Amino acid sequence: MTKRRTPAPRRKSRKKTAAKSRHGWALLKLWFWYAVGFAVIAGGLWVVYLDFVVRDKFDGKKWSLPARVYARPLELYEGMALTPTLLESELNALGYRFVSRVSAPGQVSRHASGGRVGYDVYSRGFEFWDGRDKARRFGLTVSQGQVSRLMSGDKPLALMRLEPEQIGGIYPTAQEDRLLVQLSDLPPLLGETLLAVEDKNFLDHHGVSPVAIARAAWVNLRSGNVVQGGSTLTQQLVKNFYLTHERSLTRKAQEAVMSILLELHYSKSEILETYVNEVFLGQSGARAIHGFALASQYYFRQPVSELDTPKVALLVGMVKGASYYNPWRNPERAKKRRDLVLTVMHREGLIDDAEFKSAKVASLGVVEPGSNAQTTYPAFVELVKRQLAEEYQEEDLKSEGLRIFTTLSPMVQRQAEKAVAERLTSLESQYKVGQLQAGMLVTSVGAGEVLALVGDKNPRYAGFNRALDAHRPIGSLMKPFVYLTALEQPTQYNLGTTISDEPVTVTSDDGQLWEPQNASRRSHGEVPLIEALVHSYNQASARLGMQLGLGQVADTLERAGFEGYIPPVPAMTLGSVEMSPYEVAGVYHTLAAEGSYTPLRAIRDVLTATGEPLKRYPLRIEQRFRPESAFELQYALQAVLREGTGRRVYNQFPADLPLAGKTGTTNDQRDSWFAGFSGEHLAVVWVGRDDNSATPLTGSGGALQVWADLMTELPTRGVNLTPPDGVSFDWLDRATGALSAEGCEGAIWLPLETDFAPSRAVDCRLEQNKRDSSWWHRFWN
């Protein structure tokens, strides 16, 4: 039997296998190097892209800056009406610190002697629309309700103005806010402390610090938790400026690369300056507080240059976590963090032993929580926005850092807010009612500048703005325009001309009867125009309006500045016209300005972020009514307060302060109005309910009370008493309107246009038991 031999392995097959194996490794190496090459190229492109991102944002427009809205500055001069209370309120709002001895900007000292109060003030300086005012030390004395002395050293000053209060802003969509500063604007201690606490080796590393990373890793490993970070200040800037807060290795790698690139292209000072403007330091509602400059204003109401050691330590400590160390919500935690920073400052030799001990026992020094709201006066800022919208695009207002200088007087605004809030509370308590609301507007007489605007009894409320948007019937506020229409016809009417106050009945086209009645339900027969206006007789006013012609009355209202709808019905003469307080202020300003129309304005100037003027809002004046008839009407409106529907508050004012105004009440007392003015201020007040339901308030019982609360506290001057050329005073007979004489029965002392004085005179019957006691005659004589 023959054995089968096992065939030997085929050498050719083994060679093929080895060849295939070598070929596979070659392909694998090739693909590996392809992958490496691709990764290098991709990595290179990624770095190039990151380099572009870093430089594009850093070189370009780093931030969208909000438009900043400023109040008018407090302008001081000798003879200015001012009280110590009002001055100190203004200084406190600006963050001035009362000290025993003035040595730096933002400080003030006070000393009283007898009835005089003296102040030593060191102003901060400010970049105004007409140039920069430098920081300056000056002194002033307030006595007898006015500035009696204003000096700089031993030289008298004609005018001194303080920096304006920022009252709001128009913010970007992201709601980020910051005040840009240069490193030179910062106190050196702040920059040194920031580096000592956040990045001790900032000046030596190139964006990342391997030593810091290793040290942090070792500390975290030993503690079993993340207790220390290894990020440099540059990495923190990259994370906040370019990236999200996602935690991943990819993002950390991107952060490191971008930090190195940032250090490659820019100097340490440029990086540090950007950091101090970018770092997040708090949240005010929807608005994010970025940068040390804004944080200083937000927490302390002080420029960053004025911060002392404990305040510097608090802000630097908050870099680690602004919400966690919020000094209002977590004061103990914030103080502990501040004291830790003070310890670092002391250890690094930035402060000595004495300053360290003093700083540790100091309070946090923050202002009252909520006092630095996003918008201090939201109702007024809403008016500013509406007027700006006529000239500027919304995106420019939100991103270009415009500086908007307005007409608002914080002094007047605070008084107006107080008058509304306190009087409404009092009225609700007195009448056992609730839900009363108000709208109020105060303007300067002549310039038409809006000095104050209140849209809600809660002045910080940013919702429905009653001063601008509550359109309500104005009631008897309409009547002066009826009488002005008559006085514009001097050949037929003067204040002594008699009109009938008998009942009125008008039948409309659909058969409806209109039968207005006087508030007293009584008729008064023939009465002079001035008496009908002073006592607000409805029947006489309706008769006069229809006699003049509804079209003529409507034309007078339009000439005064009203641009809204005027219903062509007889009820228009008694105030069926609907207006907002803002619109009422517009037409009454024409009366207060002696017949001159001036559009109300809330803006003075608009500047770019670098101080270049964009637009000025100059004063516009048009004489729309004869000075003679305007003076006569003002005289009658003074009588309204002296003897008419406004007399219930006149004893609150000095006897030598002439004021003028008119009450207004609508059906069922749904609306309580008052519009009144001095020679310097006009104020309009509406009080009512948002649901238009009845109230227990007449014009004199509600709105007039608010007006009086404001005007008694507001330094002001009286209405002009000097008649224009062609107007003189004489005695007229109340019953007939004919010329009379002093001491005659029924004689009244009235202004008359000389060329149109009555030609008829009455036989004078001297009263034996009563001499004339008219306030008009006593006042003018």
Short mmCIF file of C-alpha atoms in Angstrom, two decimals, residues 278-436:
data_model
loop_
_atom_site.label_atom_id
_atom_site.label_comp_id
_atom_site.label_asym_id
_atom_site.label_seq_id
_atom_site.Cartn_x
_atom_site.Cartn_y
_atom_site.Cartn_z
CA GLU A 278 -16.64 93.67 29.24
CA VAL A 279 -16.70 91.81 32.56
CA PHE A 280 -20.21 90.98 33.81
CA LEU A 281 -20.93 92.53 37.21
CA GLY A 282 -24.66 92.38 37.77
CA GLN A 283 -28.22 92.31 36.47
CA SER A 284 -30.79 95.09 36.71
CA GLY A 285 -34.04 93.56 35.50
CA ALA A 286 -33.48 92.69 31.86
CA ARG A 287 -30.38 94.89 31.66
CA ALA A 288 -26.98 93.27 32.12
CA ILE A 289 -24.39 95.42 33.91
CA HIS A 290 -21.00 95.11 32.19
CA GLY A 291 -17.72 96.75 33.08
CA PHE A 292 -16.39 98.42 36.21
CA ALA A 293 -17.46 101.93 35.22
CA LEU A 294 -21.15 101.10 34.97
CA ALA A 295 -20.99 98.80 37.99
CA SER A 296 -19.58 101.69 40.04
CA GLN A 297 -22.55 103.86 39.08
CA TYR A 298 -25.01 101.01 39.59
CA TYR A 299 -23.90 99.95 43.06
CA PHE A 300 -22.49 103.19 44.48
CA ARG A 301 -23.80 106.01 42.25
CA GLN A 302 -20.22 107.21 41.86
CA PRO A 303 -17.79 107.42 38.94
CA VAL A 304 -15.25 104.63 39.05
CA SER A 305 -12.46 107.19 39.53
CA GLU A 306 -13.90 108.09 42.97
CA LEU A 307 -13.98 104.58 44.44
CA ASP A 308 -12.25 104.04 47.75
CA THR A 309 -10.43 100.87 48.83
CA PRO A 310 -13.39 98.82 50.22
CA LYS A 311 -15.51 99.58 47.16
CA VAL A 312 -12.70 98.59 44.81
CA ALA A 313 -12.38 95.33 46.72
CA LEU A 314 -16.11 94.63 46.50
CA LEU A 315 -16.27 95.10 42.73
CA VAL A 316 -13.14 93.02 42.09
CA GLY A 317 -14.53 90.31 44.36
CA MET A 318 -17.76 90.22 42.35
CA VAL A 319 -15.86 89.23 39.19
CA LYS A 320 -15.91 85.67 40.51
CA GLY A 321 -19.74 85.64 40.53
CA ALA A 322 -21.82 88.80 40.34
CA SER A 323 -25.09 87.08 41.23
CA TYR A 324 -23.60 84.90 43.95
CA TYR A 325 -21.92 87.87 45.64
CA ASN A 326 -24.73 90.39 45.01
CA PRO A 327 -24.39 92.89 47.89
CA TRP A 328 -28.14 93.54 48.10
CA ARG A 329 -29.34 89.94 48.09
CA ASN A 330 -26.34 88.38 49.86
CA PRO A 331 -24.64 91.12 51.91
CA GLU A 332 -22.85 88.75 54.32
CA ARG A 333 -21.49 86.65 51.47
CA ALA A 334 -20.45 89.80 49.58
CA LYS A 335 -18.66 91.19 52.63
CA LYS A 336 -16.82 87.93 53.20
CA ARG A 337 -15.64 87.96 49.58
CA ARG A 338 -14.69 91.65 49.80
CA ASP A 339 -12.64 91.02 52.93
CA LEU A 340 -10.85 88.15 51.19
CA VAL A 341 -9.88 90.53 48.38
CA LEU A 342 -8.71 93.07 50.96
CA THR A 343 -6.49 90.36 52.44
CA VAL A 344 -4.93 89.75 49.00
CA MET A 345 -4.45 93.50 48.56
CA HIS A 346 -2.70 93.70 51.92
CA ARG A 347 -0.57 90.61 51.27
CA GLU A 348 0.57 91.99 47.91
CA GLY A 349 1.50 95.34 49.47
CA LEU A 350 -1.23 97.32 47.70
CA ILE A 351 -2.56 98.72 50.99
CA ASP A 352 -0.88 99.19 54.36
CA ASP A 353 -1.92 97.88 57.78
CA ALA A 354 -3.97 100.93 58.74
CA GLU A 355 -5.93 101.00 55.48
CA PHE A 356 -6.50 97.25 55.66
CA LYS A 357 -7.99 97.47 59.15
CA SER A 358 -10.11 100.50 58.25
CA ALA A 359 -11.43 98.90 55.04
CA LYS A 360 -12.42 95.64 56.76
CA VAL A 361 -14.76 97.42 59.19
CA ALA A 362 -16.29 99.67 56.51
CA SER A 363 -19.83 99.06 55.30
CA LEU A 364 -20.45 97.79 51.79
CA GLY A 365 -21.41 101.34 50.81
CA VAL A 366 -24.00 100.38 48.19
CA VAL A 367 -27.01 102.61 47.49
CA GLU A 368 -30.55 101.58 48.35
CA PRO A 369 -31.65 98.51 46.33
CA GLY A 370 -33.77 99.46 43.34
CA SER A 371 -32.69 103.12 43.38
CA ASN A 372 -30.63 102.62 40.21
CA ALA A 373 -33.35 101.25 37.97
CA GLN A 374 -32.83 100.79 34.25
CA THR A 375 -34.87 103.93 33.69
CA THR A 376 -35.28 106.36 36.56
CA TYR A 377 -38.26 108.20 35.08
CA PRO A 378 -39.90 105.81 32.61
CA ALA A 379 -42.89 108.03 31.74
CA PHE A 380 -40.66 110.92 30.71
CA VAL A 381 -38.23 108.68 28.83
CA GLU A 382 -41.19 107.33 26.86
CA LEU A 383 -41.91 110.88 25.67
CA VAL A 384 -38.24 111.27 24.70
CA LYS A 385 -38.37 108.05 22.67
CA ARG A 386 -41.46 109.23 20.79
CA GLN A 387 -39.88 112.54 19.90
CA LEU A 388 -36.63 110.84 18.87
CA ALA A 389 -38.54 108.41 16.63
CA GLU A 390 -39.43 111.37 14.41
CA GLU A 391 -35.74 111.87 13.55
CA TYR A 392 -33.80 108.64 14.16
CA GLN A 393 -33.99 104.95 13.31
CA GLU A 394 -34.56 102.64 16.24
CA GLU A 395 -31.41 100.60 15.58
CA ASP A 396 -29.22 103.73 15.76
CA LEU A 397 -30.73 104.62 19.10
CA LYS A 398 -29.99 101.14 20.43
CA SER A 399 -26.43 100.70 19.22
CA GLU A 400 -24.59 103.92 18.40
CA GLY A 401 -24.10 105.29 21.92
CA LEU A 402 -25.90 108.56 21.25
CA ARG A 403 -26.03 111.06 24.10
CA ILE A 404 -29.43 112.68 24.46
CA PHE A 405 -29.78 115.80 26.58
CA THR A 406 -33.33 116.44 27.69
CA THR A 407 -35.35 119.14 29.40
CA LEU A 408 -36.30 117.12 32.48
CA SER A 409 -35.62 118.81 35.83
CA PRO A 410 -35.04 116.08 38.44
CA MET A 411 -35.86 118.62 41.13
CA VAL A 412 -39.29 119.35 39.66
CA GLN A 413 -39.85 115.69 38.74
CA ARG A 414 -39.32 114.50 42.30
CA GLN A 415 -41.71 117.15 43.62
CA ALA A 416 -44.34 116.17 41.04
CA GLU A 417 -44.04 112.46 41.89
CA LYS A 418 -44.37 113.21 45.59
CA ALA A 419 -47.43 115.42 45.04
CA VAL A 420 -49.21 112.75 43.00
CA ALA A 421 -48.40 109.78 45.25
CA GLU A 422 -49.12 111.45 48.58
CA ARG A 423 -52.28 113.32 47.52
CA LEU A 424 -53.85 110.29 45.85
CA THR A 425 -53.20 108.23 48.97
CA SER A 426 -54.81 110.98 51.03
CA LEU A 427 -57.86 111.24 48.75
CA GLU A 428 -58.41 107.48 48.75
CA SER A 429 -58.30 107.49 52.53
CA GLN A 430 -60.51 110.57 52.86
CA TYR A 431 -63.26 109.34 50.52
CA LYS A 432 -62.83 105.61 51.27
CA VAL A 433 -62.25 104.86 47.60
CA GLY A 434 -59.54 103.06 45.70
CA GLN A 435 -58.02 102.73 42.25
CA LEU A 436 -57.50 106.45 41.72
#
